Coordinates of C-alpha atoms in Angstrom, one line a residue:
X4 CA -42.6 -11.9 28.3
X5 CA -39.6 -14.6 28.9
X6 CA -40.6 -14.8 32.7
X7 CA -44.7 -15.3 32.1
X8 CA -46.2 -18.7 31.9
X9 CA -47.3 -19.5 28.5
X10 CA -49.1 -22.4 26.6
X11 CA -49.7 -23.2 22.9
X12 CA -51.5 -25.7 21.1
X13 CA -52.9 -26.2 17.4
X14 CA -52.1 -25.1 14.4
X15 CA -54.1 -22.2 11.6
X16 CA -55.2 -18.5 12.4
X17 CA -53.9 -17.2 15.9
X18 CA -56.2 -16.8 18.9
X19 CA -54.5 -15.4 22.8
X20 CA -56.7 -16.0 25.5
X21 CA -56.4 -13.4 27.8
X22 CA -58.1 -14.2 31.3
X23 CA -60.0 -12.1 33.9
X24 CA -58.7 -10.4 37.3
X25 CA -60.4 -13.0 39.4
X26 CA -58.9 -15.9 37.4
X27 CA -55.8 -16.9 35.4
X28 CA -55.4 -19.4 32.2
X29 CA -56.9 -22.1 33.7
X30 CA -60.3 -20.1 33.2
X31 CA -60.0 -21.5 29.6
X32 CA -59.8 -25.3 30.2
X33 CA -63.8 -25.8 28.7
X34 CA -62.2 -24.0 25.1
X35 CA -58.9 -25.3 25.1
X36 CA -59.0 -28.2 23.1
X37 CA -61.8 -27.4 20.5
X38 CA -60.5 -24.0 19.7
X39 CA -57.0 -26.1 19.6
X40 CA -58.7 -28.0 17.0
X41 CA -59.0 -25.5 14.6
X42 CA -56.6 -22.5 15.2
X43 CA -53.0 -21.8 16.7
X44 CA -54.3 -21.2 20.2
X45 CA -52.0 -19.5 23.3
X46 CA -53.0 -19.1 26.8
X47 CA -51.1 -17.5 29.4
X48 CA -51.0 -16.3 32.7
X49 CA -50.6 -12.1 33.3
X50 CA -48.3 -10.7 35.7
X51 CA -49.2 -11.4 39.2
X52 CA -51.7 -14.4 38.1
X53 CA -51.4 -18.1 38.0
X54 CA -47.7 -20.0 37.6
X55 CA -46.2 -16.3 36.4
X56 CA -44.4 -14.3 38.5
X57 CA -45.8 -10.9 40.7
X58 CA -46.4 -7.6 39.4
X59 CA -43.5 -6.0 41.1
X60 CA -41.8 -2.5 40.4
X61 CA -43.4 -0.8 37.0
X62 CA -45.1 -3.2 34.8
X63 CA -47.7 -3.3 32.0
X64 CA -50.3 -5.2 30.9
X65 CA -50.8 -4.1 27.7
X66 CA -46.8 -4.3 27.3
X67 CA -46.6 -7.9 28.0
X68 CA -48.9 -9.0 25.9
X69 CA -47.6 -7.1 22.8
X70 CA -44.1 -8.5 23.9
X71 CA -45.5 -12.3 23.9
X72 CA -47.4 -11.2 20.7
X73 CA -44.3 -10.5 19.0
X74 CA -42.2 -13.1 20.6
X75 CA -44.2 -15.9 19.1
X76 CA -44.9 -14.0 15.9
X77 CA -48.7 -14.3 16.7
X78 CA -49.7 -10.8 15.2
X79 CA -52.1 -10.2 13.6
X80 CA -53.9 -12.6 16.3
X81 CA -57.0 -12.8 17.6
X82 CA -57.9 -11.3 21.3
X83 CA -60.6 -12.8 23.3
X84 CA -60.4 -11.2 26.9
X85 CA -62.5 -11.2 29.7
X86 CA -62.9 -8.5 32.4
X87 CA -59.4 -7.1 33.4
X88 CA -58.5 -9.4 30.3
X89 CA -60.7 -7.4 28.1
X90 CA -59.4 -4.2 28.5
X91 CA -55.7 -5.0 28.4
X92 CA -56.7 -6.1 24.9
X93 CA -58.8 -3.1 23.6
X94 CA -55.4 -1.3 25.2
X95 CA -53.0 -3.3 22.9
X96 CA -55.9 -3.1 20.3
X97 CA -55.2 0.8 19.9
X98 CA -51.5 0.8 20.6
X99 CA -50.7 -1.7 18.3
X100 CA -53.3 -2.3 15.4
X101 CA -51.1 -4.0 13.5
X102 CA -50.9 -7.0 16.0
X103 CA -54.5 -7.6 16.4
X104 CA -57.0 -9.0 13.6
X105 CA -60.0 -9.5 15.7
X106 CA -61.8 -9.0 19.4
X107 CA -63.9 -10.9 21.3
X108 CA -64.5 -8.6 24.3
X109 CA -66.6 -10.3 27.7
X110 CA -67.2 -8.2 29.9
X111 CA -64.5 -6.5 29.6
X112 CA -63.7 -3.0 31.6
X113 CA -63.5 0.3 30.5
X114 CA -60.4 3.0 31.3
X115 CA -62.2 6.0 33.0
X116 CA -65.7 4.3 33.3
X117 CA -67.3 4.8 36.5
X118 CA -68.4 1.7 38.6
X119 CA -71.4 2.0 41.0
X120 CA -71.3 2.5 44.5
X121 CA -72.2 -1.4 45.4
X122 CA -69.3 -2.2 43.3
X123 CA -66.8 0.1 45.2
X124 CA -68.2 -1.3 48.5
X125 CA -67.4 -4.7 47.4
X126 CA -63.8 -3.6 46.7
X127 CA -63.3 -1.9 49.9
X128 CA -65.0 -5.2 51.9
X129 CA -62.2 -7.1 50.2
X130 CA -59.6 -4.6 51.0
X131 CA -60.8 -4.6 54.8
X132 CA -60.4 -8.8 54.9
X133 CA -57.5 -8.5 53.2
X134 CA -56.1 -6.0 56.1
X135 CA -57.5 -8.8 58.6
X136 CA -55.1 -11.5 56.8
X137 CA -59.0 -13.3 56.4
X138 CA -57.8 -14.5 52.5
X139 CA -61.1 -16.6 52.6
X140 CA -63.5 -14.0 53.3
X141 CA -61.6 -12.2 50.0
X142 CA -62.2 -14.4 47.9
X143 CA -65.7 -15.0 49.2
X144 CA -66.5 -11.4 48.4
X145 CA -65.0 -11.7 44.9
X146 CA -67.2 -15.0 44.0
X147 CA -70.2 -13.2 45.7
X148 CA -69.6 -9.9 43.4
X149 CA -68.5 -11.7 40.1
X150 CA -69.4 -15.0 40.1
X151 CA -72.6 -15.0 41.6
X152 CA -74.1 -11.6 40.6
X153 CA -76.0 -9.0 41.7
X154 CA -79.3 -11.3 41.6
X155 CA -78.5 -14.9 42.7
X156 CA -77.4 -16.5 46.2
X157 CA -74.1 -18.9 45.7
X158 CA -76.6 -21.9 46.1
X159 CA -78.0 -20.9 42.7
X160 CA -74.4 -21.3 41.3
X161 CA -72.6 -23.8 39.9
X162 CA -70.5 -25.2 42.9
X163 CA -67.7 -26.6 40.3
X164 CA -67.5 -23.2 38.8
X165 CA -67.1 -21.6 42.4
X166 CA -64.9 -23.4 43.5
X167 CA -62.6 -23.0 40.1
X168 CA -62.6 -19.6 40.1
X169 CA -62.0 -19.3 43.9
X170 CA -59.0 -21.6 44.1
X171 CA -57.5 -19.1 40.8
X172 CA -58.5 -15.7 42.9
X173 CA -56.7 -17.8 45.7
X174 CA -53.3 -18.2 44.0
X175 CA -53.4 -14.3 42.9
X176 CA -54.0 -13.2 46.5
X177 CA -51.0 -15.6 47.7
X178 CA -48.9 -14.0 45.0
X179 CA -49.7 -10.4 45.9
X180 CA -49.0 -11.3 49.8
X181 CA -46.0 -13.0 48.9
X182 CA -44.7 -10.1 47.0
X183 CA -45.5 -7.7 50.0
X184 CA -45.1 -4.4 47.5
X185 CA -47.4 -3.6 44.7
X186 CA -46.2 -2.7 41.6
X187 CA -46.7 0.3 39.6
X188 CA -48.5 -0.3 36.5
X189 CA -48.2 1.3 33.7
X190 CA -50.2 2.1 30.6
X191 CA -49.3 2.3 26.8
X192 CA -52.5 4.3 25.9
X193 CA -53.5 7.1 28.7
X194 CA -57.0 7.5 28.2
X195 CA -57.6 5.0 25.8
X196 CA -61.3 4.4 27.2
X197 CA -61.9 7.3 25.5
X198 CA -60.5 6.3 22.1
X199 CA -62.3 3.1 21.3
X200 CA -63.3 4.3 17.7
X201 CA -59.4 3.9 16.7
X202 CA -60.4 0.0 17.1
X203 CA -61.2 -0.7 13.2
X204 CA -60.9 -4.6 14.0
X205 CA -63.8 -6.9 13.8
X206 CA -65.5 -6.7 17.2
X207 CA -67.9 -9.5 19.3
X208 CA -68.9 -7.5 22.6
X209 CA -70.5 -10.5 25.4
X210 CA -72.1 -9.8 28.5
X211 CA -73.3 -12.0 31.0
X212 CA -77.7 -11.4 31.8
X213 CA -77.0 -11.5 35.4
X214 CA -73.8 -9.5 35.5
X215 CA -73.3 -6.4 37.2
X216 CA -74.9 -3.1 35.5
X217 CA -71.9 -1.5 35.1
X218 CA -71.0 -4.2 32.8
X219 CA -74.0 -4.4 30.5
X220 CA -73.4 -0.7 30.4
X221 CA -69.8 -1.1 29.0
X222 CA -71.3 -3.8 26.3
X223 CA -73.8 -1.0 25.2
X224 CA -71.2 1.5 24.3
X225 CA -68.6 -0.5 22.8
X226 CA -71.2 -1.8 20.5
X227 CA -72.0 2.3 20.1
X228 CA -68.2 3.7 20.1
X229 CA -66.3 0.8 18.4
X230 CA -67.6 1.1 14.6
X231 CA -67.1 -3.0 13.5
X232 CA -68.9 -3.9 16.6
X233 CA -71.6 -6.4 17.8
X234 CA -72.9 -7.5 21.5
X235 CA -74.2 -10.6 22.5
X236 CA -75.6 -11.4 25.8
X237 CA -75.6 -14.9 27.4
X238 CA -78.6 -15.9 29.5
X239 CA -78.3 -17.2 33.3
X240 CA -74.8 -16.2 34.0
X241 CA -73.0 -13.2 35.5
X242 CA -69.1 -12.5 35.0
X243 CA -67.7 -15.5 34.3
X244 CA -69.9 -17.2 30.9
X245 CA -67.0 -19.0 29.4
X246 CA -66.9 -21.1 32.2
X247 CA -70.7 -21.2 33.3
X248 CA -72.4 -21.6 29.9
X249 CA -69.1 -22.9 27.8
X250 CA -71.7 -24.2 25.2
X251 CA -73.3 -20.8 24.7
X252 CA -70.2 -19.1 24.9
X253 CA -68.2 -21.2 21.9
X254 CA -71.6 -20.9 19.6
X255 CA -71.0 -17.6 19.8
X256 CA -67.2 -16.9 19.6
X257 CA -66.6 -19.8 17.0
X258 CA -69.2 -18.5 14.6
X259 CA -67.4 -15.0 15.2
X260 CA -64.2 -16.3 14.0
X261 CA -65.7 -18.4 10.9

């Protein structure tokens, strides 16, 4: 955990911010200071993301953030993850109970769930740029798929938002190039998609509207599978609704953690 960047601010109940694949902790700049305001708030960037450093040899997720968790004597803390951020909590949520009070899950992914063929062809469109050295066209594919949606053109997204998330998916490509090796990661729970009613925490499950099926999908059975469970969906935005509707967003999570 020593070598990952990390923030804190605030003072009260522990909250971790825990950003998405296409991002890094800069996602959280529209919460940062109100949340600050009211609870001991940390922010950091994972392994291979933002000002930490790649995800070389064998790594985990999950590990990291229960090493930061009890490095800074945050447990039990509050989780909010999105996406890729999402699931490395509900992973940490089932190795390690006692280090987690509460989840606020967006959109998050599920071990062992099945995404769609679209989906897959988006991956393997980004892989092909990514084999052409064409970093823009990468990231382009990665605002088109998560940013944008399924249903909307990039004209009917916010061009500040766009341009946010594309400079943070930027910085993660640069780091995985710079590497030149990809790490092995490594998993404290195998299977653990398929254990989600060990999670006896207080659960908010958010979706985006306009984000892709698979990911209402996941929303519907975590409000199903995890027993203390609830799901919220946020109007007019795809994968990214902390940043795109920040308004909605804090209603919802703030009233969760009164």
């Amino acid at each position: 955990m020593s070598d990952l960047y990390v923030e804190q601010a605030g003072a009260g109940s522990p909250v971790v911010l825990v950003h998405e694949g296409i991002a890094d902790s800069r996602m959280w700049e529209p919460q940062w200071a109100a949340y600050a305001e009211r609870y001991r708030v940390v922010r950091f960037d994972m392994r291979g993301f933002g000002q930490s450093p790649p995800a070389v040899g064998t790594f985990s997720l999950a590990g990291d953030l229960v090493e930061l968790l009890e490095g800074l004597e945050l447990g039990p803390a509050t989780l909010i993850g999105v996406s890729l951020g999402g699931a490395i909590a509900m992973e940490t949520a089932i190795a390690r109970p006692d280090l987690v009070s509460r989840l606020v899950l967006v959109a998050p992914g599920l071990r062992g769930f099945e995404m769609s063929d679209e989906t897959k062809a988006g991956w393997a469109e980004e892989e092909a740029a990514l084999e052409r050295g064409d970093v823009d066209e990468a990231v382009e594919v990665n605002l088109r798929m998560w940013v944008d949606g399924p249903s909307r053109g990039p004209d009917e997204v916010d061009a500040d938002v766009r341009s946010k998330v594309g400079e943070m998916q930027r910085r993660a490509i640069e780091i995985w190039l710079e590497a030149g090796e990809e790490g092995e990661h490594q998993l404290l729970v195998d299977g653990w998609g398929d254990r989600l009613g060990e999670i006896s925490v207080p659960t908010l499950a958010i979706v985006g509207e306009l984000d892709r099926p698979e990911m209402l999908e996941i929303a519907k059975r975590l409000e199903t599978e995890i027993p203390n469970a609830r799901r919220e969906t946020i109007a007019d935005t795809a994968h990214v609704p902390s940043m795109e509707r920040p308004d909605e967003f804090d209603r919802l999570v703030l009233e969760f953690l009164s």
